[in-house]
Amino acid sequence: LGVNSCAALSQASHEPLAGTAPHVAVWICIEQEGAWGAHPLTGLGSGAGDALAALTDNDFVMALAIRRVGRHPRATGTRTVMIARSDLTDAWLCTRDVDSDDQLATVLGDVDLDAGMHGRAPSGWERATESVTLICTNGKRDVCCAIEGRRIIDELSDLAEHHYWECSHLGGHRYAPSVLLLPAGLVLGQISATELMQTHTGNPPLARVRGRSCLPAAAQAAEIAADPQVPFGTATAVTVETIDEHRATVQVHGLSGSTSISLVHQAHSVPSPISCEAVSQSRSHWLSL
């Protein structure tokens, strides 16, 4: 990356990652092979597009285009669709295949979003027994995602052991390479291939964790700060007890106890751009006291 890219400037400024994951409870992933534009899911047929728009008309639902790692021939035939519920104690991932945009429209139209938000998996879908790893490579949104996302894919030596997909924009170009693990909803940034493989052993490097998507920003930061009192990944509940514009108190509960985390919402001292096309600005982050 060039020294003036958004990812390089974010790393050089030591911008905090904790608490920067998107707040998403339900993820919808649709396989779209071929080249991607800035918004790859806008090319769906009208019926499928309308059904997807109805599902994503919710602040806690996010749709992603996905494609298999490697060459990207134009799509023909069967596509995979995934729906995942991210939750601390009841996360799940379901998949099914579709053969056309018309079938995709029917499948999406039949999804009971309210049931999914409350933990009930959709009927007629196959419950996944293993997690998937999505790596943003959507260079049409920001070149850092393409360069850094492709770099980490090329460096991974465990592609055959885990379910890797490329995905469209996760939010946070400057944290490239940006990675999402489903169904956990664990969002990582600025991570190396070695660190990502370490994550698959159940030991994510906390310095690369942006947060769990099922939690709001302050709770994301608190769950990370609670380690080792509540080892990261073992929290059963994270409760924001008090919060205002500048401070928050968050209780992190685990299997063997709980701890209270005090946070301050503080502007980072070094401005940096949110993307390669943006001007530098200062942003605030939740930091533990």
Tab-separated table of C-alpha atoms in Angstrom:
chain	number	residue	atom	x	y	z
A	1	LEU	CA	0.000	0.000	0.000
A	2	GLY	CA	1.072	3.584	-0.590
A	3	VAL	CA	1.949	5.627	2.470
A	4	ASN	CA	-1.044	7.899	1.800
A	5	SER	CA	-3.645	5.149	1.510
A	6	CYS	CA	-6.371	5.168	4.146
A	7	ALA	CA	-5.245	1.818	5.566
A	8	ALA	CA	-1.607	2.896	5.823
A	9	LEU	CA	-2.544	6.209	7.460
A	10	SER	CA	-4.858	4.486	9.952
A	11	GLN	CA	-2.125	2.061	10.948
A	12	ALA	CA	0.484	4.823	11.173
A	13	SER	CA	-1.803	6.838	13.460
A	14	HIS	CA	-2.381	3.799	15.723
A	15	GLU	CA	-6.131	4.297	15.424
A	16	PRO	CA	-7.979	2.005	17.884
A	17	LEU	CA	-9.892	-0.909	16.391
A	18	ALA	CA	-11.969	-1.924	19.414
A	19	GLY	CA	-15.624	-0.984	19.080
A	20	THR	CA	-15.563	-0.348	15.314
A	21	ALA	CA	-17.444	-3.419	14.040
A	22	PRO	CA	-20.818	-2.776	12.384
A	23	HIS	CA	-23.752	-3.434	14.731
A	24	VAL	CA	-25.447	-6.313	12.907
A	25	ALA	CA	-27.538	-9.151	14.305
A	26	VAL	CA	-28.458	-10.929	11.049
A	27	TRP	CA	-26.172	-11.314	8.035
A	28	ILE	CA	-27.458	-12.256	4.577
A	29	CYS	CA	-24.786	-13.410	2.119
A	30	ILE	CA	-25.505	-14.013	-1.566
A	31	GLU	CA	-23.019	-15.570	-3.956
A	32	GLN	CA	-22.270	-13.235	-6.867
A	33	GLU	CA	-19.459	-14.439	-9.116
A	34	GLY	CA	-17.826	-12.268	-11.747
A	35	ALA	CA	-16.467	-8.744	-11.383
A	36	TRP	CA	-18.022	-6.549	-8.691
A	37	GLY	CA	-18.988	-2.923	-8.828
A	38	ALA	CA	-19.085	-0.661	-5.793
A	39	HIS	CA	-22.495	-2.109	-4.839
A	40	PRO	CA	-22.525	-5.655	-6.277
A	41	LEU	CA	-25.971	-6.676	-5.028
A	42	THR	CA	-27.730	-3.923	-6.978
A	43	GLY	CA	-27.509	-6.162	-10.046
A	44	LEU	CA	-30.014	-8.698	-8.729
A	45	GLY	CA	-33.238	-9.193	-10.629
A	46	SER	CA	-36.075	-6.931	-9.538
A	47	GLY	CA	-37.901	-9.602	-7.539
A	48	ALA	CA	-34.792	-10.699	-5.659
A	49	GLY	CA	-33.699	-7.101	-5.226
A	50	ASP	CA	-37.067	-6.113	-3.757
A	51	ALA	CA	-37.068	-9.091	-1.396
A	52	LEU	CA	-33.548	-8.279	-0.226
A	53	ALA	CA	-34.414	-4.608	0.227
A	54	ALA	CA	-37.351	-5.590	2.434
A	55	LEU	CA	-35.078	-7.722	4.628
A	56	THR	CA	-32.364	-5.092	4.916
A	57	ASP	CA	-34.825	-2.321	5.787
A	58	ASN	CA	-33.665	-2.889	9.343
A	59	ASP	CA	-30.729	-1.262	11.104
A	60	PHE	CA	-29.468	-4.606	12.413
A	61	VAL	CA	-29.464	-6.561	9.133
A	62	MET	CA	-26.654	-6.395	6.580
A	63	ALA	CA	-26.393	-8.025	3.160
A	64	LEU	CA	-23.101	-8.996	1.547
A	65	ALA	CA	-22.121	-10.278	-1.852
A	66	ILE	CA	-19.797	-13.258	-1.567
A	67	ARG	CA	-17.730	-15.205	-4.061
A	68	ARG	CA	-15.418	-18.159	-3.805
A	69	VAL	CA	-11.736	-17.463	-3.307
A	70	GLY	CA	-9.761	-17.482	-6.557
A	71	ARG	CA	-10.728	-16.718	-10.139
A	72	HIS	CA	-14.092	-15.067	-10.689
A	73	PRO	CA	-15.805	-16.318	-13.847
A	74	ARG	CA	-19.176	-14.871	-14.686
A	75	ALA	CA	-21.873	-16.630	-12.695
A	76	THR	CA	-23.693	-19.535	-14.301
A	77	GLY	CA	-25.923	-22.002	-12.514
A	78	THR	CA	-26.228	-22.626	-8.801
A	79	ARG	CA	-25.409	-19.994	-6.183
A	80	THR	CA	-25.042	-20.300	-2.431
A	81	VAL	CA	-27.066	-18.130	-0.063
A	82	MET	CA	-26.293	-17.840	3.638
A	83	ILE	CA	-28.164	-16.344	6.551
A	84	ALA	CA	-26.492	-16.043	9.936
A	85	ARG	CA	-27.617	-14.901	13.336
A	86	SER	CA	-24.768	-13.483	15.413
A	87	ASP	CA	-25.240	-13.810	19.163
A	88	LEU	CA	-23.029	-14.403	22.199
A	89	THR	CA	-24.725	-17.667	23.167
A	90	ASP	CA	-27.017	-18.713	20.292
A	91	ALA	CA	-25.324	-17.985	16.974
A	92	TRP	CA	-26.189	-20.039	13.900
A	93	LEU	CA	-25.491	-20.164	10.194
A	94	CYS	CA	-27.789	-21.666	7.559
A	95	THR	CA	-27.210	-22.147	3.841
A	96	ARG	CA	-29.102	-23.168	0.743
A	97	ASP	CA	-28.528	-23.152	-2.999
A	98	VAL	CA	-30.577	-21.338	-5.631
A	99	ASP	CA	-30.586	-21.751	-9.403
A	100	SER	CA	-32.016	-18.411	-10.524
A	101	ASP	CA	-32.923	-14.903	-9.441
A	102	ASP	CA	-36.566	-15.999	-9.383
A	103	GLN	CA	-35.772	-18.761	-6.905
A	104	LEU	CA	-33.623	-16.329	-4.917
A	105	ALA	CA	-36.581	-13.941	-4.749
A	106	THR	CA	-38.800	-16.735	-3.409
A	107	VAL	CA	-36.203	-17.882	-0.874
A	108	LEU	CA	-35.591	-14.368	0.433
A	109	GLY	CA	-39.297	-13.577	0.446
A	110	ASP	CA	-39.951	-16.591	2.669
A	111	VAL	CA	-37.399	-15.578	5.328
A	112	ASP	CA	-39.081	-14.686	8.627
A	113	LEU	CA	-36.774	-11.899	9.749
A	114	ASP	CA	-38.481	-11.444	13.104
A	115	ALA	CA	-37.967	-15.129	13.862
A	116	GLY	CA	-34.326	-14.859	12.855
A	117	MET	CA	-33.769	-11.828	15.066
A	118	HIS	CA	-35.159	-13.847	17.976
A	119	GLY	CA	-33.000	-16.876	17.326
A	120	ARG	CA	-35.183	-19.148	15.180
A	121	ALA	CA	-33.387	-20.479	12.114
A	122	PRO	CA	-35.312	-20.425	8.807
A	123	SER	CA	-37.045	-23.641	7.782
A	124	GLY	CA	-35.903	-25.383	4.632
A	125	TRP	CA	-32.282	-24.283	5.047
A	126	GLU	CA	-29.303	-26.474	5.943
A	127	ARG	CA	-27.789	-25.730	9.340
A	128	ALA	CA	-24.009	-25.293	8.947
A	129	THR	CA	-21.776	-27.209	11.328
A	130	GLU	CA	-18.650	-25.147	10.640
A	131	SER	CA	-17.972	-21.429	10.567
A	132	VAL	CA	-17.112	-19.430	7.453
A	133	THR	CA	-14.532	-16.684	7.060
A	134	LEU	CA	-15.309	-13.720	4.809
A	135	ILE	CA	-12.522	-11.412	3.601
A	136	CYS	CA	-13.416	-8.084	1.993
A	137	THR	CA	-11.860	-7.710	-1.468
A	138	ASN	CA	-14.257	-5.098	-2.868
A	139	GLY	CA	-11.776	-2.786	-4.576
A	140	LYS	CA	-14.483	-0.762	-6.329
A	141	ARG	CA	-15.432	0.652	-2.920
A	142	ASP	CA	-11.830	1.248	-1.845
A	143	VAL	CA	-8.555	0.025	-3.313
A	144	CYS	CA	-7.183	-0.856	0.140
A	145	CYS	CA	-9.741	-3.656	0.441
A	146	ALA	CA	-8.680	-5.198	-2.863
A	147	ILE	CA	-4.939	-4.936	-2.225
A	148	GLU	CA	-4.931	-5.983	1.423
A	149	GLY	CA	-7.748	-8.511	1.077
A	150	ARG	CA	-6.073	-10.241	-1.861
A	151	ARG	CA	-2.700	-10.163	-0.105
A	152	ILE	CA	-3.940	-12.028	2.945
A	153	ILE	CA	-5.742	-14.612	0.791
A	154	ASP	CA	-2.532	-15.254	-1.147
A	155	GLU	CA	-0.635	-15.745	2.138
A	156	LEU	CA	-3.085	-18.139	3.796
A	157	SER	CA	-1.824	-21.704	4.000
A	158	ASP	CA	-5.016	-23.210	5.444
A	159	LEU	CA	-7.428	-22.402	2.609
A	160	ALA	CA	-8.274	-26.079	2.225
A	161	GLU	CA	-9.034	-26.500	5.938
A	162	HIS	CA	-11.483	-23.643	6.427
A	163	HIS	CA	-14.406	-22.158	4.542
A	164	TYR	CA	-13.074	-18.903	3.081
A	165	TRP	CA	-15.075	-16.545	0.903
A	166	GLU	CA	-14.401	-13.127	-0.537
A	167	CYS	CA	-17.043	-10.570	0.385
A	168	SER	CA	-18.196	-7.061	-0.382
A	169	HIS	CA	-17.730	-4.075	1.898
A	170	LEU	CA	-17.938	-4.752	5.649
A	171	GLY	CA	-17.490	-1.126	6.694
A	172	GLY	CA	-14.133	0.380	7.609
A	173	HIS	CA	-11.947	0.527	4.476
A	174	ARG	CA	-9.102	1.879	6.605
A	175	TYR	CA	-8.974	-1.319	8.665
A	176	ALA	CA	-8.140	-3.473	5.625
A	177	PRO	CA	-7.765	-6.358	5.493
A	178	SER	CA	-11.219	-6.554	7.063
A	179	VAL	CA	-12.474	-10.018	8.000
A	180	LEU	CA	-15.791	-11.411	9.275
A	181	LEU	CA	-16.267	-14.797	10.938
A	182	LEU	CA	-19.785	-16.211	10.814
A	183	PRO	CA	-21.900	-17.088	12.647
A	184	ALA	CA	-19.969	-15.522	15.558
A	185	GLY	CA	-20.105	-12.082	13.965
A	186	LEU	CA	-16.465	-11.546	14.928
A	187	VAL	CA	-15.010	-8.663	12.899
A	188	LEU	CA	-11.238	-8.313	12.582
A	189	GLY	CA	-9.047	-5.648	10.997
A	190	GLN	CA	-5.440	-5.011	9.962
A	191	ILE	CA	-4.824	-8.720	10.468
A	192	SER	CA	-2.077	-10.897	9.014
A	193	ALA	CA	-2.519	-14.359	7.553
A	194	THR	CA	-0.697	-15.877	10.525
A	195	GLU	CA	-2.964	-14.045	12.965
A	196	LEU	CA	-6.072	-15.135	11.079
A	197	MET	CA	-4.985	-18.756	11.194
A	198	GLN	CA	-4.375	-18.261	14.927
A	199	THR	CA	-7.969	-17.026	15.221
A	200	HIS	CA	-9.217	-20.332	13.825
A	201	THR	CA	-7.676	-22.088	16.830
A	202	GLY	CA	-9.953	-20.032	19.099
A	203	ASN	CA	-7.316	-17.488	20.049
A	204	PRO	CA	-7.879	-14.234	18.118
A	205	PRO	CA	-5.253	-11.517	18.702
A	206	LEU	CA	-7.167	-8.877	20.663
A	207	ALA	CA	-5.245	-6.052	18.989
A	208	ARG	CA	-6.935	-7.062	15.704
A	209	VAL	CA	-10.465	-7.477	17.059
A	210	ARG	CA	-12.880	-4.726	16.003
A	211	GLY	CA	-15.732	-6.324	17.910
A	212	ARG	CA	-18.662	-8.720	17.821
A	213	SER	CA	-21.362	-7.445	15.516
A	214	CYS	CA	-24.228	-8.463	17.815
A	215	LEU	CA	-23.111	-5.768	20.288
A	216	PRO	CA	-23.225	-1.959	20.064
A	217	ALA	CA	-19.915	-0.100	19.894
A	218	ALA	CA	-19.414	0.512	23.629
A	219	ALA	CA	-20.232	-3.112	24.448
A	220	GLN	CA	-17.850	-4.308	21.726
A	221	ALA	CA	-15.012	-2.314	23.282
A	222	ALA	CA	-15.920	-3.490	26.784
A	223	GLU	CA	-15.927	-7.173	25.849
A	224	ILE	CA	-12.389	-6.787	24.517
A	225	ALA	CA	-11.240	-4.777	27.562
A	226	ALA	CA	-12.714	-7.367	29.956
A	227	ASP	CA	-10.097	-9.929	28.954
A	228	PRO	CA	-8.568	-11.693	30.921
A	229	GLN	CA	-11.097	-11.279	33.765
A	230	VAL	CA	-13.683	-12.595	31.319
A	231	PRO	CA	-11.613	-14.303	28.615
A	232	PHE	CA	-12.534	-12.981	25.189
A	233	GLY	CA	-15.027	-15.243	23.475
A	234	THR	CA	-16.529	-16.580	26.712
A	235	ALA	CA	-18.903	-13.718	27.557
A	236	THR	CA	-22.506	-14.828	28.012
A	237	ALA	CA	-23.943	-11.305	28.242
A	238	VAL	CA	-22.667	-7.752	27.863
A	239	THR	CA	-24.880	-5.103	29.437
A	240	VAL	CA	-24.490	-1.357	28.927
A	241	GLU	CA	-25.558	-0.045	32.339
A	242	THR	CA	-24.982	3.679	31.859
A	243	ILE	CA	-24.027	5.647	28.788
A	244	ASP	CA	-23.933	9.238	27.597
A	245	GLU	CA	-22.022	11.129	24.943
A	246	HIS	CA	-18.704	10.856	26.778
A	247	ARG	CA	-18.761	7.891	29.182
A	248	ALA	CA	-20.198	4.410	29.591
A	249	THR	CA	-20.234	1.661	32.188
A	250	VAL	CA	-20.572	-1.861	30.841
A	251	GLN	CA	-20.992	-5.136	32.720
A	252	VAL	CA	-19.398	-8.146	31.029
A	253	HIS	CA	-20.690	-11.501	32.272
A	254	GLY	CA	-18.884	-14.813	31.819
A	255	LEU	CA	-19.286	-18.396	32.903
A	256	SER	CA	-17.131	-17.896	35.992
A	257	GLY	CA	-17.995	-14.332	36.967
A	258	SER	CA	-18.403	-10.799	35.688
A	259	THR	CA	-16.505	-7.536	35.579
A	260	SER	CA	-17.455	-3.877	35.203
A	261	ILE	CA	-15.700	-1.866	32.494
A	262	SER	CA	-15.599	1.946	32.511
A	263	LEU	CA	-15.193	3.571	29.105
A	264	VAL	CA	-14.586	7.071	27.815
A	265	HIS	CA	-15.580	8.232	24.321
A	266	GLN	CA	-12.467	10.076	23.243
A	267	ALA	CA	-11.259	11.669	20.018
A	268	HIS	CA	-8.198	10.024	18.526
A	269	SER	CA	-5.256	12.414	18.566
A	270	VAL	CA	-4.197	11.883	14.936
A	271	PRO	CA	-6.697	12.635	12.132
A	272	SER	CA	-6.855	10.181	9.233
A	273	PRO	CA	-9.180	9.607	6.241
A	274	ILE	CA	-12.121	7.216	6.509
A	275	SER	CA	-11.368	6.011	2.951
A	276	CYS	CA	-8.817	6.745	0.256
A	277	GLU	CA	-11.105	9.323	-1.361
A	278	ALA	CA	-11.898	11.166	1.885
A	279	VAL	CA	-10.144	13.975	3.728
A	280	SER	CA	-8.479	13.362	7.079
A	281	GLN	CA	-10.636	13.854	10.142
A	282	SER	CA	-10.531	13.040	13.824
A	283	ARG	CA	-12.872	10.312	15.075
A	284	SER	CA	-13.868	9.274	18.584
A	285	HIS	CA	-13.508	5.772	20.005
A	286	TRP	CA	-14.606	3.969	23.156
A	287	LEU	CA	-11.513	3.463	25.321
A	288	SER	CA	-11.308	1.636	28.649
A	289	LEU	CA	-10.192	3.620	31.701
